CSV table of C-alpha atoms in Angstrom, one decimal:
chain,number,residue,atom,x,y,z
A,1,MET,CA,95.1,-5.4,81.6
A,2,LYS,CA,96.6,-1.9,82.1
A,3,PHE,CA,98.7,-0.3,79.4
A,4,LEU,CA,100.6,3.0,79.6
A,5,ILE,CA,100.8,4.5,76.2
A,6,ILE,CA,103.3,7.3,75.4
A,7,PHE,CA,103.1,9.4,72.3
A,8,PHE,CA,106.0,11.7,71.6
A,9,THR,CA,105.2,13.8,68.6
A,10,LEU,CA,108.7,15.2,68.5
A,11,THR,CA,111.4,13.7,70.7
A,12,ALA,CA,114.7,15.2,71.7
A,13,ALA,CA,113.8,18.6,70.6
A,14,ALA,CA,116.4,21.3,70.1
A,15,CYS,CA,117.4,23.2,73.3
A,16,SER,CA,115.8,26.5,72.2
A,17,GLY,CA,112.7,27.7,73.9
A,18,SER,CA,111.5,27.2,77.5
A,19,VAL,CA,112.7,24.2,79.5
A,20,PRO,CA,110.2,22.5,81.8
A,21,GLY,CA,111.0,22.2,85.4
A,22,GLY,CA,114.3,24.2,85.5
A,23,THR,CA,117.8,23.6,84.3
A,24,VAL,CA,118.6,20.8,81.8
A,25,GLN,CA,121.2,18.3,83.0
A,26,GLU,CA,123.7,16.6,80.7
A,27,GLY,CA,122.0,13.7,78.9
A,28,ALA,CA,118.5,15.1,79.3
A,29,SER,CA,115.9,14.7,76.5
A,30,LEU,CA,113.7,17.7,75.6
A,31,LEU,CA,110.3,16.7,74.2
A,32,THR,CA,107.6,18.6,72.5
A,33,GLY,CA,104.0,17.6,71.8
A,34,VAL,CA,103.9,15.0,74.5
A,35,LYS,CA,100.8,12.9,75.3
A,36,VAL,CA,100.8,10.1,77.9
A,37,SER,CA,97.7,7.9,78.4
A,38,GLU,CA,96.7,5.1,80.7
A,39,VAL,CA,94.4,2.5,79.1
A,40,ASN,CA,92.6,-0.2,81.0
A,41,ASP,CA,90.4,-2.8,79.2
A,42,ASN,CA,90.5,-0.7,76.0
A,43,LEU,CA,89.1,2.3,78.0
A,44,VAL,CA,91.2,5.5,78.4
A,45,ARG,CA,91.4,6.3,82.2
A,46,TRP,CA,93.4,9.5,81.8
A,47,THR,CA,95.6,11.4,79.5
A,48,LEU,CA,98.4,14.0,80.2
A,49,ASN,CA,99.2,16.5,77.5
A,50,SER,CA,102.0,19.0,77.4
A,51,GLY,CA,103.6,21.2,74.8
A,52,THR,CA,107.0,20.7,76.2
A,53,ALA,CA,108.6,18.2,78.6
A,54,ARG,CA,112.0,17.1,79.9
A,55,PHE,CA,113.2,13.5,80.6
A,56,GLU,CA,116.4,13.1,82.6
A,57,GLU,CA,118.7,10.2,81.8
A,58,GLY,CA,118.4,7.5,84.5
A,59,GLU,CA,115.2,9.0,86.0
A,60,THR,CA,111.7,7.6,86.0
A,61,ARG,CA,110.1,11.1,85.9
A,62,ILE,CA,109.0,13.2,83.0
A,63,HIS,CA,108.8,16.9,83.9
A,64,PHE,CA,106.1,18.9,82.2
A,65,ASP,CA,105.5,22.6,81.4
A,66,MET,CA,101.8,23.6,81.4
A,67,PRO,CA,100.5,20.1,81.8
A,68,GLU,CA,96.8,19.3,81.2
A,69,MET,CA,95.4,16.0,82.5
A,70,SER,CA,92.0,14.7,81.4
A,71,PHE,CA,90.2,12.0,83.3
A,72,PHE,CA,87.6,9.7,81.7
A,73,GLU,CA,84.7,7.5,82.8
A,74,ASN,CA,83.5,5.1,80.1
A,75,ASN,CA,85.6,7.0,77.6
A,76,ARG,CA,83.7,10.2,78.4
A,77,PRO,CA,85.4,13.3,79.9
A,78,ALA,CA,84.9,13.4,83.6
A,79,SER,CA,87.3,16.2,84.6
A,80,ARG,CA,90.2,18.3,83.5
A,81,LEU,CA,93.2,19.4,85.5
A,82,THR,CA,95.7,22.1,84.6
A,83,ALA,CA,98.8,23.5,86.2
A,84,GLU,CA,101.9,25.5,85.3
A,85,THR,CA,104.4,22.7,86.1
A,86,GLY,CA,104.4,19.1,87.1
A,87,PHE,CA,105.9,15.7,86.7
A,88,LEU,CA,104.8,12.1,86.1
A,89,ASN,CA,106.5,9.2,87.7
A,90,MET,CA,106.4,6.6,84.8
A,91,THR,CA,107.0,3.6,87.1
A,92,ARG,CA,104.2,4.3,89.6
A,93,LYS,CA,102.1,6.5,87.3
A,94,ASP,CA,101.8,9.1,90.0
A,95,ALA,CA,101.8,12.8,89.2
A,96,GLN,CA,102.6,16.0,91.1
A,97,LEU,CA,101.2,19.2,89.7
A,98,GLU,CA,102.2,22.7,91.0
A,99,LYS,CA,101.4,26.4,90.6
A,100,LYS,CA,97.9,27.6,89.8
A,101,VAL,CA,96.4,24.1,89.8
A,102,ARG,CA,92.8,24.0,88.6
A,103,VAL,CA,90.5,21.0,88.5
A,104,GLU,CA,87.2,21.3,86.5
A,105,SER,CA,84.8,18.5,87.1
A,106,LYS,CA,82.3,17.9,84.3
A,107,THR,CA,80.4,15.2,86.2
A,108,GLN,CA,80.1,17.2,89.5
A,109,ALA,CA,79.9,20.7,88.0
A,110,MET,CA,82.5,22.1,90.3
A,111,THR,CA,86.0,23.7,90.2
A,112,LEU,CA,88.9,23.3,92.6
A,113,LEU,CA,91.8,25.7,92.9
A,114,THR,CA,95.1,25.0,94.8
A,115,SER,CA,98.8,25.5,94.6
A,116,ARG,CA,99.9,21.8,94.6
A,117,LEU,CA,98.1,18.6,93.8
A,118,PHE,CA,99.1,14.9,93.8
A,119,PHE,CA,97.6,12.1,91.7
A,120,SER,CA,97.8,8.3,92.2
A,121,SER,CA,96.7,6.2,89.3
A,122,GLU,CA,96.7,3.1,91.5
A,123,LYS,CA,94.5,4.7,94.1
A,124,ASP,CA,92.5,6.8,91.6
A,125,LYS,CA,92.8,9.7,94.0
A,126,ILE,CA,93.9,13.3,94.0
A,127,TRP,CA,95.0,15.1,97.2
A,128,THR,CA,96.9,18.0,98.8
A,129,GLU,CA,97.7,19.3,102.2
A,130,ASP,CA,97.8,22.8,100.8
A,131,PRO,CA,94.8,25.3,101.0
A,132,VAL,CA,92.0,24.6,98.5
A,133,THR,CA,89.1,26.6,97.2
A,134,ILE,CA,86.1,24.7,95.7
A,135,TYR,CA,83.3,26.4,93.7
A,136,LYS,CA,80.0,24.8,93.1
A,137,ASP,CA,77.0,26.9,92.0
A,138,ASN,CA,76.8,29.7,94.5
A,139,THR,CA,78.8,27.9,97.2
A,140,VAL,CA,82.4,28.5,98.0
A,141,THR,CA,84.3,26.1,100.2
A,142,HIS,CA,87.8,26.9,101.6
A,143,GLY,CA,89.8,24.2,103.2
A,144,ARG,CA,93.1,22.6,103.9
A,145,GLY,CA,93.8,18.9,103.6
A,146,PHE,CA,91.9,17.5,100.7
A,147,THR,CA,91.3,14.0,99.0
A,148,ALA,CA,88.9,13.1,96.2
A,149,LYS,CA,88.4,11.0,93.1
A,150,PRO,CA,89.8,12.9,90.1
A,151,ASP,CA,86.2,13.9,89.0
A,152,LEU,CA,85.8,15.6,92.4
A,153,SER,CA,83.4,13.0,93.7
A,154,GLU,CA,83.9,11.5,97.2
A,155,ILE,CA,85.5,14.7,98.5
A,156,GLU,CA,87.1,14.7,102.0
A,157,ILE,CA,88.4,18.0,103.4
A,158,THR,CA,90.2,18.0,106.8
A,159,ARG,CA,89.5,21.6,107.7
A,160,GLN,CA,86.9,23.6,105.9
A,161,GLU,CA,84.9,26.9,105.9
A,162,THR,CA,81.9,27.2,103.6
A,163,THR,CA,80.1,30.4,102.4
A,164,THR,CA,77.2,30.9,100.2
A,165,THR,CA,77.0,33.9,97.8
A,166,GLY,CA,74.1,35.3,95.7
A,167,LYS,CA,70.5,35.2,96.9
A,168,GLN,CA,69.8,35.2,100.6
A,169,ASP,CA,67.4,32.8,102.3
A,170,ALA,CA,63.9,34.3,102.3
A,171,LYS,CA,63.6,33.7,106.1
A,172,LYS,CA,66.7,35.8,106.8
A,173,LYS,CA,65.1,38.8,104.9
A,174,LYS,CA,62.1,39.0,107.2
């Protein structure tokens, strides 16, 4: 059975300081020290942490400032995703993260950079149509149109260009 656990360290914070995701509407709640987790069969699937967040009255989204998502496999960290802004749809458990999005996979030893990324908890996928850059060892892959599991396994890139840096192939030197 799936559970979505929300921990609000301090709810309805004072209006001083930065406001995540833009202007605050009347009736909005400002939150600090926010942690949202999805748990399935007593195993944490993912957590989303943010220093500040905003929840609009009547909406199903929580808007985050500097969100950090961690994905787990068997309660072990699999990957970490950071961005400047984003939101989580509490009904569908889908997220959209924007501005300087970075995914660091611990299981695949690679890093992905992009400007916008979507996450579906139901599909257990991340994706974007924006340009992406993927770093693994001495290989750099540039592409557009990307889908993968959150740990960067099972990657599909619609259009890509791959380059290798570092040591050249010995045959090319001769």
